[in-house]
Short mmCIF file of C-alpha atoms and ligand atoms in Angstrom, two decimals:
data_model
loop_
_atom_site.label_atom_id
_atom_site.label_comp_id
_atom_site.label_asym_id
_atom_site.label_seq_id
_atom_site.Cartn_x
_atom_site.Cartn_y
_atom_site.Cartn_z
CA UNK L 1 -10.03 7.84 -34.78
CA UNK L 2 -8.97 4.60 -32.50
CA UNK L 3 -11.58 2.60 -31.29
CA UNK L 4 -10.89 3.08 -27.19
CA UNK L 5 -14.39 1.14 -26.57
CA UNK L 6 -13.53 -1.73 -24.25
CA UNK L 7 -13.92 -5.19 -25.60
CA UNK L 8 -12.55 -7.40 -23.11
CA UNK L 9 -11.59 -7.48 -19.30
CA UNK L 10 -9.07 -10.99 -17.60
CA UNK L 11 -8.52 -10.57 -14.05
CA UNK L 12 -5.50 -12.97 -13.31
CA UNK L 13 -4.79 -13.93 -9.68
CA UNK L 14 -1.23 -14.42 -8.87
CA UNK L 15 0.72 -15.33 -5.86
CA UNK L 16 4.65 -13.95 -5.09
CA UNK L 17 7.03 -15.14 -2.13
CA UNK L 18 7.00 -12.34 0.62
CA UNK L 19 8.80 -12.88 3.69
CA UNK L 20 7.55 -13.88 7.18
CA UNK L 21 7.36 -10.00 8.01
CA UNK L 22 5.89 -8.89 11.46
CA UNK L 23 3.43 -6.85 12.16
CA UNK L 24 0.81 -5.97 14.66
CA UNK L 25 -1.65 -8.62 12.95
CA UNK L 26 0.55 -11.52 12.76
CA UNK L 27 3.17 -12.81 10.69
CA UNK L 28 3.11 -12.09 6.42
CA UNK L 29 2.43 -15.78 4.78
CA UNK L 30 4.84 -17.34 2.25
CA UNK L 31 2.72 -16.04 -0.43
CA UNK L 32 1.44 -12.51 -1.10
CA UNK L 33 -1.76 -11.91 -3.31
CA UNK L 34 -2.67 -9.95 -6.13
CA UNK L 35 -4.65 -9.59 -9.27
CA UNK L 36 -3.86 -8.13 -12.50
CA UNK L 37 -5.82 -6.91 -14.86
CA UNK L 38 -5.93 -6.10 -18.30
CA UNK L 39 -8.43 -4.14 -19.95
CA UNK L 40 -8.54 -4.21 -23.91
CA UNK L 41 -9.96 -2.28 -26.05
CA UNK L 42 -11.97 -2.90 -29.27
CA UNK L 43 -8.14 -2.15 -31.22
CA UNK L 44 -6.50 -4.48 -29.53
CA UNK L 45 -4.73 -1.99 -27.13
CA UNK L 46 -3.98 -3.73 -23.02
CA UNK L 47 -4.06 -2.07 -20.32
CA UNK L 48 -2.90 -2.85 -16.79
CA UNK L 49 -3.67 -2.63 -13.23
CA UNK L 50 -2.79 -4.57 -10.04
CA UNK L 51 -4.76 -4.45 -7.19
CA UNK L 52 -5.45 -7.49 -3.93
CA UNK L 53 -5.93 -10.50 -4.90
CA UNK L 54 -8.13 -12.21 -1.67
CA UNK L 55 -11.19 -13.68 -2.57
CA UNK L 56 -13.72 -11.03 -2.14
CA UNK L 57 -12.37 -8.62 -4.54
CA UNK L 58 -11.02 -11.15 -6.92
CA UNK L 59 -14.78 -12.32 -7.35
CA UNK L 60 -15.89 -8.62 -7.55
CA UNK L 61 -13.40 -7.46 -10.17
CA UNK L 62 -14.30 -10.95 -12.13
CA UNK L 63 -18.06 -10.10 -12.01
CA UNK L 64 -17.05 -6.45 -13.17
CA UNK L 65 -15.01 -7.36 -15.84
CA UNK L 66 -18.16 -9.45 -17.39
CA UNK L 67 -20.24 -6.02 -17.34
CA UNK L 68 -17.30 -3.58 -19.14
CA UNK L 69 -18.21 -5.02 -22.76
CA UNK L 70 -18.33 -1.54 -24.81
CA UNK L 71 -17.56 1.49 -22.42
CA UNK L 72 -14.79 4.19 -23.02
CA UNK L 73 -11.59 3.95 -21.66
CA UNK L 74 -11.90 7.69 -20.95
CA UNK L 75 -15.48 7.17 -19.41
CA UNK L 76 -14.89 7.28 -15.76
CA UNK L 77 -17.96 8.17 -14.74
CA UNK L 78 -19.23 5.50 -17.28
CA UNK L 79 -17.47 2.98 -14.96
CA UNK L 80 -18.24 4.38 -11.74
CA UNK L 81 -21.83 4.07 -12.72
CA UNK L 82 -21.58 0.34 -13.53
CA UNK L 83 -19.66 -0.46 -10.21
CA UNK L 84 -22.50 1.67 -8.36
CA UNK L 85 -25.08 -0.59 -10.10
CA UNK L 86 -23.32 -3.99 -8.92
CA UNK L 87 -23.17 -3.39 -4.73
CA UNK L 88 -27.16 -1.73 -4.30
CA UNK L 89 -29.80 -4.22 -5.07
CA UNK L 90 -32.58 -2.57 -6.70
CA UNK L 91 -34.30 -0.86 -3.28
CA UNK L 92 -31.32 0.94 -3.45
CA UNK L 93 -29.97 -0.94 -0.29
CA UNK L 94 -26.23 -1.30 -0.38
CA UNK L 95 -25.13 -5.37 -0.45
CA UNK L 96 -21.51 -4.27 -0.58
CA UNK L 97 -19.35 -2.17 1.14
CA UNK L 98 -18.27 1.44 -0.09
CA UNK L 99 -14.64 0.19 0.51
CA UNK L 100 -14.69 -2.82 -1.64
CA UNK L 101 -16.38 -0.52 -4.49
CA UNK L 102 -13.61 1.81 -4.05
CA UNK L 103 -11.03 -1.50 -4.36
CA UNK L 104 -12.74 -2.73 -7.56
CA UNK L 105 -12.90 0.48 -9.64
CA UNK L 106 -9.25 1.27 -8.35
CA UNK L 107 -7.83 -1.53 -10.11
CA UNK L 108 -9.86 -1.36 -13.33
CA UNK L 109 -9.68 2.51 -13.60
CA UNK L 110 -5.74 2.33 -13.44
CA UNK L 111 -6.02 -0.35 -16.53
CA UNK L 112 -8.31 2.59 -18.47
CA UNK L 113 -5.74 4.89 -17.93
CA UNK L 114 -2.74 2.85 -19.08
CA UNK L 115 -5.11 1.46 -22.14
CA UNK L 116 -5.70 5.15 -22.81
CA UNK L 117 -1.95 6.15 -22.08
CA UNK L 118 -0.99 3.17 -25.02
CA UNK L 119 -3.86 4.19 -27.54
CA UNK L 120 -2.84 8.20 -27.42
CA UNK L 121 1.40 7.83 -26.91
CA UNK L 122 1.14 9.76 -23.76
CA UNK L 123 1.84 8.83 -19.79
CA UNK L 124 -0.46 8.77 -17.08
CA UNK L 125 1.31 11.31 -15.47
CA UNK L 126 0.84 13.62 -18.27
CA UNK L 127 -3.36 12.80 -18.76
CA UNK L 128 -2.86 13.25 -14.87
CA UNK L 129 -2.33 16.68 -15.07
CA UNK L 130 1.32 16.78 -16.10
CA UNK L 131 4.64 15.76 -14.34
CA UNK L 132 5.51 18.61 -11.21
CA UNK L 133 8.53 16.35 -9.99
CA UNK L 134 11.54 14.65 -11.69
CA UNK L 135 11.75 11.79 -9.64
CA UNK L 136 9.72 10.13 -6.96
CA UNK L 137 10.96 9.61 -3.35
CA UNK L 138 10.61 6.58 -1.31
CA UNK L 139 11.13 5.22 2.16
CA UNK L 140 13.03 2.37 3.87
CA UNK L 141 9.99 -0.27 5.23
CA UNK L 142 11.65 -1.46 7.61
CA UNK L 143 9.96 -4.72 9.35
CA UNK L 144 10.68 -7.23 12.66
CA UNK L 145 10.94 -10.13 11.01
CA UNK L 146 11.35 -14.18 11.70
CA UNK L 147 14.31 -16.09 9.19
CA UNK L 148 12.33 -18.71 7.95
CA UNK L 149 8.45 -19.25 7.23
CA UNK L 150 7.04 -22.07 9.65
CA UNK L 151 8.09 -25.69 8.29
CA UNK L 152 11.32 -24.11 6.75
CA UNK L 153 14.69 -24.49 7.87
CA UNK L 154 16.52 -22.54 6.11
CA UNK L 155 17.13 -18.73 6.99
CA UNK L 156 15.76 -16.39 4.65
CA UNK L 157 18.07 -13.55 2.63
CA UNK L 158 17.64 -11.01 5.47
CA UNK L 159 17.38 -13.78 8.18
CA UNK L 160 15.93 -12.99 11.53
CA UNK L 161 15.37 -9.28 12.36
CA UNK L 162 14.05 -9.12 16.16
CA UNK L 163 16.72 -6.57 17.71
CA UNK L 164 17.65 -2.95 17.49
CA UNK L 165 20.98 -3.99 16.06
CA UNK L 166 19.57 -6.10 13.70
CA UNK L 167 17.17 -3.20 12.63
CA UNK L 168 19.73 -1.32 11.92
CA UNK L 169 21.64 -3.79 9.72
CA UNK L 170 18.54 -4.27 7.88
CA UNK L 171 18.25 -0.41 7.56
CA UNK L 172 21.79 -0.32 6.04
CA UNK L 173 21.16 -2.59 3.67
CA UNK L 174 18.17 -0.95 2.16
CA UNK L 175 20.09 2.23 2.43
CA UNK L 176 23.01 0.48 0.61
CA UNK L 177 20.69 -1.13 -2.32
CA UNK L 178 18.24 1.50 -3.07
CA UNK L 179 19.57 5.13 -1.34
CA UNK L 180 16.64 5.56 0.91
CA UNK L 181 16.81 8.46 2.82
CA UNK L 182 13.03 8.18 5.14
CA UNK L 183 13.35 5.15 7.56
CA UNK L 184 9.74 3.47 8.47
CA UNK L 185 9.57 0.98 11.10
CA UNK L 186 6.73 -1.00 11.19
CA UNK L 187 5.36 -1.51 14.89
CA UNK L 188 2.87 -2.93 17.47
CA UNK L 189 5.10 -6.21 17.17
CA UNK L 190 6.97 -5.63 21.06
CA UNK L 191 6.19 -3.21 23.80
CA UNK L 192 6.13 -0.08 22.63
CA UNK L 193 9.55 0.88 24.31
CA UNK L 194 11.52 -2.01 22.85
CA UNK L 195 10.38 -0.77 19.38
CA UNK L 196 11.19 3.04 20.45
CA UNK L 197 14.89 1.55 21.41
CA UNK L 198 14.95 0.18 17.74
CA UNK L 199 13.98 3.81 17.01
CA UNK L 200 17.04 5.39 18.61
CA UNK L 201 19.20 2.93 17.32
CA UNK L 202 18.74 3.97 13.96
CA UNK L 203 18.44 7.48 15.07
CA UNK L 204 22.42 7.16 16.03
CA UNK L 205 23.38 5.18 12.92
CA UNK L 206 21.47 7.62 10.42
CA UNK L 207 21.56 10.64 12.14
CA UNK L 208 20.33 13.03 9.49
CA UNK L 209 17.04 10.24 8.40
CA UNK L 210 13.81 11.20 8.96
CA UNK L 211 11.86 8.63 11.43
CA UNK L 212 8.92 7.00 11.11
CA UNK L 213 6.93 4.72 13.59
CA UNK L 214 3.56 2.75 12.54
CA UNK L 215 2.09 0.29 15.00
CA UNK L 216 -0.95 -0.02 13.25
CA UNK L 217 -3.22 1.19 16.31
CA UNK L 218 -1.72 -1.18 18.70
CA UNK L 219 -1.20 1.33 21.26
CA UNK L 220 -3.95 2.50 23.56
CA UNK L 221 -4.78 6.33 23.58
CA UNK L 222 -2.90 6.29 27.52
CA UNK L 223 0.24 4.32 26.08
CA UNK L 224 0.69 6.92 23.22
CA UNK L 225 0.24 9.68 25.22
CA UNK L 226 2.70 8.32 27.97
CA UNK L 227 4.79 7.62 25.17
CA UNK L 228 4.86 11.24 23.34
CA UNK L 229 7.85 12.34 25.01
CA UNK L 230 10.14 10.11 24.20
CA UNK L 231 9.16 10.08 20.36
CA UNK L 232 8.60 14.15 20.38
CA UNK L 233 11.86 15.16 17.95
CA UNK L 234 12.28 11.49 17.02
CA UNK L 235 10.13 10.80 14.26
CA UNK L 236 8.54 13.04 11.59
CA UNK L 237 5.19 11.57 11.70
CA UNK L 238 3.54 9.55 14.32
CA UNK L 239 1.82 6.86 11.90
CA UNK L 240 -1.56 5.33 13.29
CA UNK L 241 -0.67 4.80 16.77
CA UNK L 242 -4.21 4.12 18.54
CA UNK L 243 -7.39 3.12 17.08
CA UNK L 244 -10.31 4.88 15.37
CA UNK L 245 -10.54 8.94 14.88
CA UNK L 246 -11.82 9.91 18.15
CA UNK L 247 -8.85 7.70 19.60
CA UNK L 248 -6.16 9.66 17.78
CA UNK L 249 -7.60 13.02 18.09
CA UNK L 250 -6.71 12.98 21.58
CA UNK L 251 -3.23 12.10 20.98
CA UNK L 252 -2.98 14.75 18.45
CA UNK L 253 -4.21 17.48 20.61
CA UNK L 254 -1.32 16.80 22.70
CA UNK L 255 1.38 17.10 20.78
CA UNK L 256 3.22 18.78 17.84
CA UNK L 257 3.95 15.50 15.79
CA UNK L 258 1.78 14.79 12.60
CA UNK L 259 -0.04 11.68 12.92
CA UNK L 260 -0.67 9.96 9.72
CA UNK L 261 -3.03 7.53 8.76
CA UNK L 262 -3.65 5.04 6.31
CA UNK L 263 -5.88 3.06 8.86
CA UNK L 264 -8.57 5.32 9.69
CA UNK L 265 -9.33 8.16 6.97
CA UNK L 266 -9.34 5.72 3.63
CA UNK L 267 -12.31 6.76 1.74
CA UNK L 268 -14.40 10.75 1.59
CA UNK L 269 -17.09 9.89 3.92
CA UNK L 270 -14.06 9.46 7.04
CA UNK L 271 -12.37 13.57 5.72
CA UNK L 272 -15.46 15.25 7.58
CA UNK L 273 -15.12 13.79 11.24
CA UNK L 274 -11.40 14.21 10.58
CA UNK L 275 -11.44 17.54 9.91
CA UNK L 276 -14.28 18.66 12.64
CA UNK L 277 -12.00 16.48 15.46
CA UNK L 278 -8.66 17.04 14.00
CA UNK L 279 -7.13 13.79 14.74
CA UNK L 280 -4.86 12.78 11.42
CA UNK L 281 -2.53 15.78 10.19
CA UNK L 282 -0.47 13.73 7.28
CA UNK L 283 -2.71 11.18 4.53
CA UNK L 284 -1.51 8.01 3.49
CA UNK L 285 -3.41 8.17 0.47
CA UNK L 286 -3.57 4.66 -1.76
CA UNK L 287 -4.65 4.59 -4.65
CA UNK L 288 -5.89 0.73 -4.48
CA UNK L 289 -8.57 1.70 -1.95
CA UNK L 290 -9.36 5.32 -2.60
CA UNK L 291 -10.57 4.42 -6.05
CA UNK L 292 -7.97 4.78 -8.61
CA UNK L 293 -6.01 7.41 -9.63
CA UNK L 294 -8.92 10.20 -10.63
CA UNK L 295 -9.56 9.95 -7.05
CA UNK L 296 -6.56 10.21 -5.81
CA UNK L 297 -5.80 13.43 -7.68
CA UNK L 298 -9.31 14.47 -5.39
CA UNK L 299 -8.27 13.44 -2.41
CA UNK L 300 -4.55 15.68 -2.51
CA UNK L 301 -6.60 18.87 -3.75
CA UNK L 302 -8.68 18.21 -0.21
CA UNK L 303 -5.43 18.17 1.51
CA UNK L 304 -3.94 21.02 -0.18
CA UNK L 305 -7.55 22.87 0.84
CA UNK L 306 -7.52 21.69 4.38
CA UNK L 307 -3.68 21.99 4.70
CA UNK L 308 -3.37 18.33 5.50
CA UNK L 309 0.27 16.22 4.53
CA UNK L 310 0.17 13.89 1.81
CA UNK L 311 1.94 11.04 1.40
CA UNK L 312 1.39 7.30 0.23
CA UNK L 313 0.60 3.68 1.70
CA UNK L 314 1.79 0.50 0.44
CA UNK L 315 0.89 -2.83 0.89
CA UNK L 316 2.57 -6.06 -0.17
CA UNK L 317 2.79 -5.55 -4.45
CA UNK L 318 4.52 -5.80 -7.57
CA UNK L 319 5.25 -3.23 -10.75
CA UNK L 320 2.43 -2.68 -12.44
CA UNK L 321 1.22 -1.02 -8.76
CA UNK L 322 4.60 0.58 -8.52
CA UNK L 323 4.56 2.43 -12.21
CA UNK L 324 1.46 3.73 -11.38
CA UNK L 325 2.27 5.05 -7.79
CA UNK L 326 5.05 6.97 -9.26
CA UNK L 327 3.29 8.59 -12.17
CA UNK L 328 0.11 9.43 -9.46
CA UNK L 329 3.05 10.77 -7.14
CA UNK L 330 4.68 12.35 -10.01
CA UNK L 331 1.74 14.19 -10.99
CA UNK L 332 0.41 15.46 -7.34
CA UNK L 333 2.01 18.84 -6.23
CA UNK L 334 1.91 19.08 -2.70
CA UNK L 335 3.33 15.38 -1.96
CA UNK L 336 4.81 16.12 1.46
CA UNK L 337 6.53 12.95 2.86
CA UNK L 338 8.59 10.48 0.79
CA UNK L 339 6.37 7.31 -0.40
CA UNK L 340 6.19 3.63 1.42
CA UNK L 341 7.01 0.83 -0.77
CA UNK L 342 7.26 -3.03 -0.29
CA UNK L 343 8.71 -3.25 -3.27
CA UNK L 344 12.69 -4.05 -1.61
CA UNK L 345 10.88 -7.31 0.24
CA UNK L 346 9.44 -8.89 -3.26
CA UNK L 347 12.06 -10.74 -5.21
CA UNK L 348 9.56 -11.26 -8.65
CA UNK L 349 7.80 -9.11 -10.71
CA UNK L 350 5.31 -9.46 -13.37
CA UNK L 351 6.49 -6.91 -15.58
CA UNK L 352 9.11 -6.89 -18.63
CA UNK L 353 12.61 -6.24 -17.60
CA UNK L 354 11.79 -7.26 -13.34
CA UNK L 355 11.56 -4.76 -10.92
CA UNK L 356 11.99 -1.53 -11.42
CA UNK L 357 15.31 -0.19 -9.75
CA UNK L 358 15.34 3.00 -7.54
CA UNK L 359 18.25 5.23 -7.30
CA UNK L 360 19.03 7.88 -4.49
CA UNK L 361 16.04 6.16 -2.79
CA UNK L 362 13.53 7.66 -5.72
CA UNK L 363 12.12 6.22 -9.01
CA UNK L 364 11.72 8.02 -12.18
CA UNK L 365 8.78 7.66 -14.28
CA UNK L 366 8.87 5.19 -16.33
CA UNK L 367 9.44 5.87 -20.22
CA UNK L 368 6.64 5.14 -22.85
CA UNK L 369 3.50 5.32 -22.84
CA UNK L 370 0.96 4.57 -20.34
CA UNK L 371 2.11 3.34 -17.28
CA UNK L 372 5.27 2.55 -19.22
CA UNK L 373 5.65 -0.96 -18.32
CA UNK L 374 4.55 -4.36 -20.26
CA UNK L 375 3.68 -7.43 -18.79
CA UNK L 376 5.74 -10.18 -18.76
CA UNK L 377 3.59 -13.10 -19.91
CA UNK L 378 5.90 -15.96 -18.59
CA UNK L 379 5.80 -14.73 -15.63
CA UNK L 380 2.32 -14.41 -15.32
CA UNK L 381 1.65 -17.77 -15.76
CA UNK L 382 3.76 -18.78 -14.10
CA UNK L 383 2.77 -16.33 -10.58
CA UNK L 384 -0.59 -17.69 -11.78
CA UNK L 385 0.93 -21.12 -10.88
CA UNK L 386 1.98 -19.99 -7.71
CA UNK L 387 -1.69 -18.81 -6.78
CA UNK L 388 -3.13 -22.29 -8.02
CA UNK L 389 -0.46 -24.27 -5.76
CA UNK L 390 -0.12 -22.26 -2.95
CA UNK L 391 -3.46 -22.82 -1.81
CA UNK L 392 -4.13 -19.52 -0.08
CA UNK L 393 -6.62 -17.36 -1.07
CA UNK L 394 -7.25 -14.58 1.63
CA UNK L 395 -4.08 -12.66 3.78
CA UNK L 396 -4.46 -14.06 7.16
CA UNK L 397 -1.29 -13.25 8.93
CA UNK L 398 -3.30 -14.01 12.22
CA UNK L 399 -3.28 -17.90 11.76
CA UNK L 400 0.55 -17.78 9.93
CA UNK L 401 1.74 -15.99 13.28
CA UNK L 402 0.35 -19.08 15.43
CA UNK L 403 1.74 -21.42 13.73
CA UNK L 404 5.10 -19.50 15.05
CA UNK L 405 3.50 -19.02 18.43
CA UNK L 406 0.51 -20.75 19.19
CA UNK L 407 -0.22 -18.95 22.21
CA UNK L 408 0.45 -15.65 20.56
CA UNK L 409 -2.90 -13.57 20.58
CA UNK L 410 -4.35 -10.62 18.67
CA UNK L 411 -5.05 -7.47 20.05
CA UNK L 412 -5.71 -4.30 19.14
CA UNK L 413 -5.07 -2.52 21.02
CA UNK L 414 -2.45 -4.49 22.56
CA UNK L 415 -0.21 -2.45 24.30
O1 GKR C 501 2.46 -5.49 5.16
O2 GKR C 501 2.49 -6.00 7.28
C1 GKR C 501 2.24 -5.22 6.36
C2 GKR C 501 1.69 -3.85 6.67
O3 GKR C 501 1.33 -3.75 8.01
C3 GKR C 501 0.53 -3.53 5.78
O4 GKR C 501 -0.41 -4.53 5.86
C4 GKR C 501 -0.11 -2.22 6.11
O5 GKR C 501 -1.22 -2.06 5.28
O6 GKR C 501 1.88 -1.20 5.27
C5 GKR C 501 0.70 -1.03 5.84
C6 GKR C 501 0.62 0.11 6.80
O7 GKR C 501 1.32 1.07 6.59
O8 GKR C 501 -0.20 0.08 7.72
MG1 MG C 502 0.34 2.26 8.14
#
């Protein structure tokens, strides 16, 4: 009988290059953040996760790895129940946020799994509930972006992308590289209606694609309701355009688009007021922030129930997140929309054999055990180095963006 008792957690912070991508926040910083973990149990067995890497959750995964010493990989409950006992003090008064919970069991849970994957020979997607899908479709993020990061001088790979035409050309080559067939365009950069030109554009280059526009609730509910006719047949989902729940219901009670969130339903106690004011129609369900991949499986059986759209979010990440996105997506029926990914912006990757490569725009599970990937300990150390140099330790595309523009402002919403 293997011993699948945990005897050690590391938490490793690591920093990537990401590209000064534009969103409604600011500008993306040089370097991107994440952690990895491994979990390893009492045979020797590793598991991995990825998750954030700013400093609050980095110090709240390192104070949960100290307390793991001796429970079950299989004993999920087990962990929830120590992650419980670290954010109440003991009047039961919460000192931490629900959503930061949710972050730090996310990341460790998906290192159980893979530890558990590795001890038994079987995937995730099969102790998941079994693969329903051969393959796993993604979309085309497609960003505004600057060519250089402040202080360079060099244009990036993809160099500036500001206009339609450049949109498109950025489009293509995604298409060309990876076979996307769902085009996202990140918004809330421009007024609305230079950003629904960019939409058109690619509307007439990739006629047949579906469209996707997510500005990140820069728009005010009057803007997005002004703007419903023009984006009514466009896209396929209308991805957080205004702020909060009660903001979007009223944009979805007057039209027949799906809006989708990521932004404003991301943990169970936002489903009810949801549901009761029918605002988001399509979930962008991650599994970094909805608490690992048990959770996840949850959260799609609500959907199916409540006949809501599933998809997934993605934020800036490398492969370990990617393997287990695709075996979560891989082993969740009623996935309705084709997943986001980052993963064409990063150029490194932390796991043996470097990224993992997508074809026809989809990814198939990856073979072996586990999450099916192995970490690359060269380049941890040396994304580890990156982290130590870089000298950032929380995403703050706010103050990058100003260093761009100094008179650009925040504001949400903005248009
Ligand atoms: O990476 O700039 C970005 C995105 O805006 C990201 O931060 C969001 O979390 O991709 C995300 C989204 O769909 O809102
Ligand atoms: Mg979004």
């Amino acid at each position: 009988m293997p011993d699948t008792r945990i005897a050690q957690v590391r938490v490793t912070p690591i920093a990537f290059y990401d590209p000064p991508l534009l969103n409604n926040k600011g500008c993306h910083q040089p370097f991107a953040l994440r952690s990895i973990i491994e979990v390893e149990t009492e045979d020797g067995v590793i598991g991995l996760g990825e998750s954030y890497g700013n400093t609050p959750i980095l110090h709240g995964l390192e104070i949960m790895a100290s307390k793991l010493c001796g429970l079950d990989v299989t004993d999920l409950n087990g962990l929830w129940a120590r992650a419980r006992r670290l954010i109440y003090d003991e009047s039961g008064n919460s000192i931490e946020t629900q959503s930061l919970l949710n972050r730090i069991v996310g990341a460790i849970e998906v290192a159980m799994w893979d530890a558990l994957g590795k001890t038994t020979g079987r995937r995730v997607v099969d102790l998941l509930g079994g693969q329903v899908r051969e393959t796993v479709p993604f979309s085309a993020y497609l960003f505004y972006k600057f060519a250089q990061h402040h202080g360079e001088t060099t244009p990036d790979d993809w160099g500036e992308v500001l206009t339609p035409e450049k949109l498109v050309y950025e489009a293509q080559r995604m298409i060309d590289q990876h076979g996307f067939k769902a085009l996202k365009l990140k918004a809330g950069v421009f007024e609305p209606e230079e950003e629904i030109a960019g939409l058109h554009a690619l509307r007439i280059a990739f006629p047949e694609a579906p469209l996707r526009i997510d500005p990140n609730g820069a728009w005010t509910p009057e803007t997005t309701l002004r703007l419903l006719p023009q984006l009514e047949g466009l896209v396929e989902y209308l991805e957080d355009p205004t702020c909060g729940i009660q903001g979007n219901a009223r944009v979805q009670a007057a039209t027949t688009i799906p809006l989708a969130t990521n932004m404003y339903v991301v943990q169970s106690s936002h489903l009810p007021s949801n549901m009761s004011q029918d605002a988001f129609r399509v979930i962008l369900a991650d599994h970094h922030y909805w608490g690992g991949l048990k959770a996840s499986r949850y959260l799609a059986y609500v959907c199916e129930i409540w006949e809501l759209g599933l998809s997934m979010h993605s934020n800036s990440h490398l492969g370990i997140s990617l393997a287990a996105m695709t075996h979560l997506a891989a082993a969740t029926p009623n996935l309705t929309y084709d997943c986001d990914t980052h993963s064409p912006w990063q150029t490194d990757d932390v796991i043996e054999g470097g990224k993992m490569i997508f074809k026809n725009g989809a990814l198939s599970v990856p073979n072996g055990p586990g999450l099916g990937v192995t970490l690359d300990r060269g380049s941890l150390a040396r994304l580890h180095q990156n982290y130590l140099n870089c000298g950032i330790t929380v995403r703050d595309d706010t103050t990058e963006m100003k260093k761009h523009l100094p008179d650009w402002e925040f504001g949400r919403p903005k248009f």
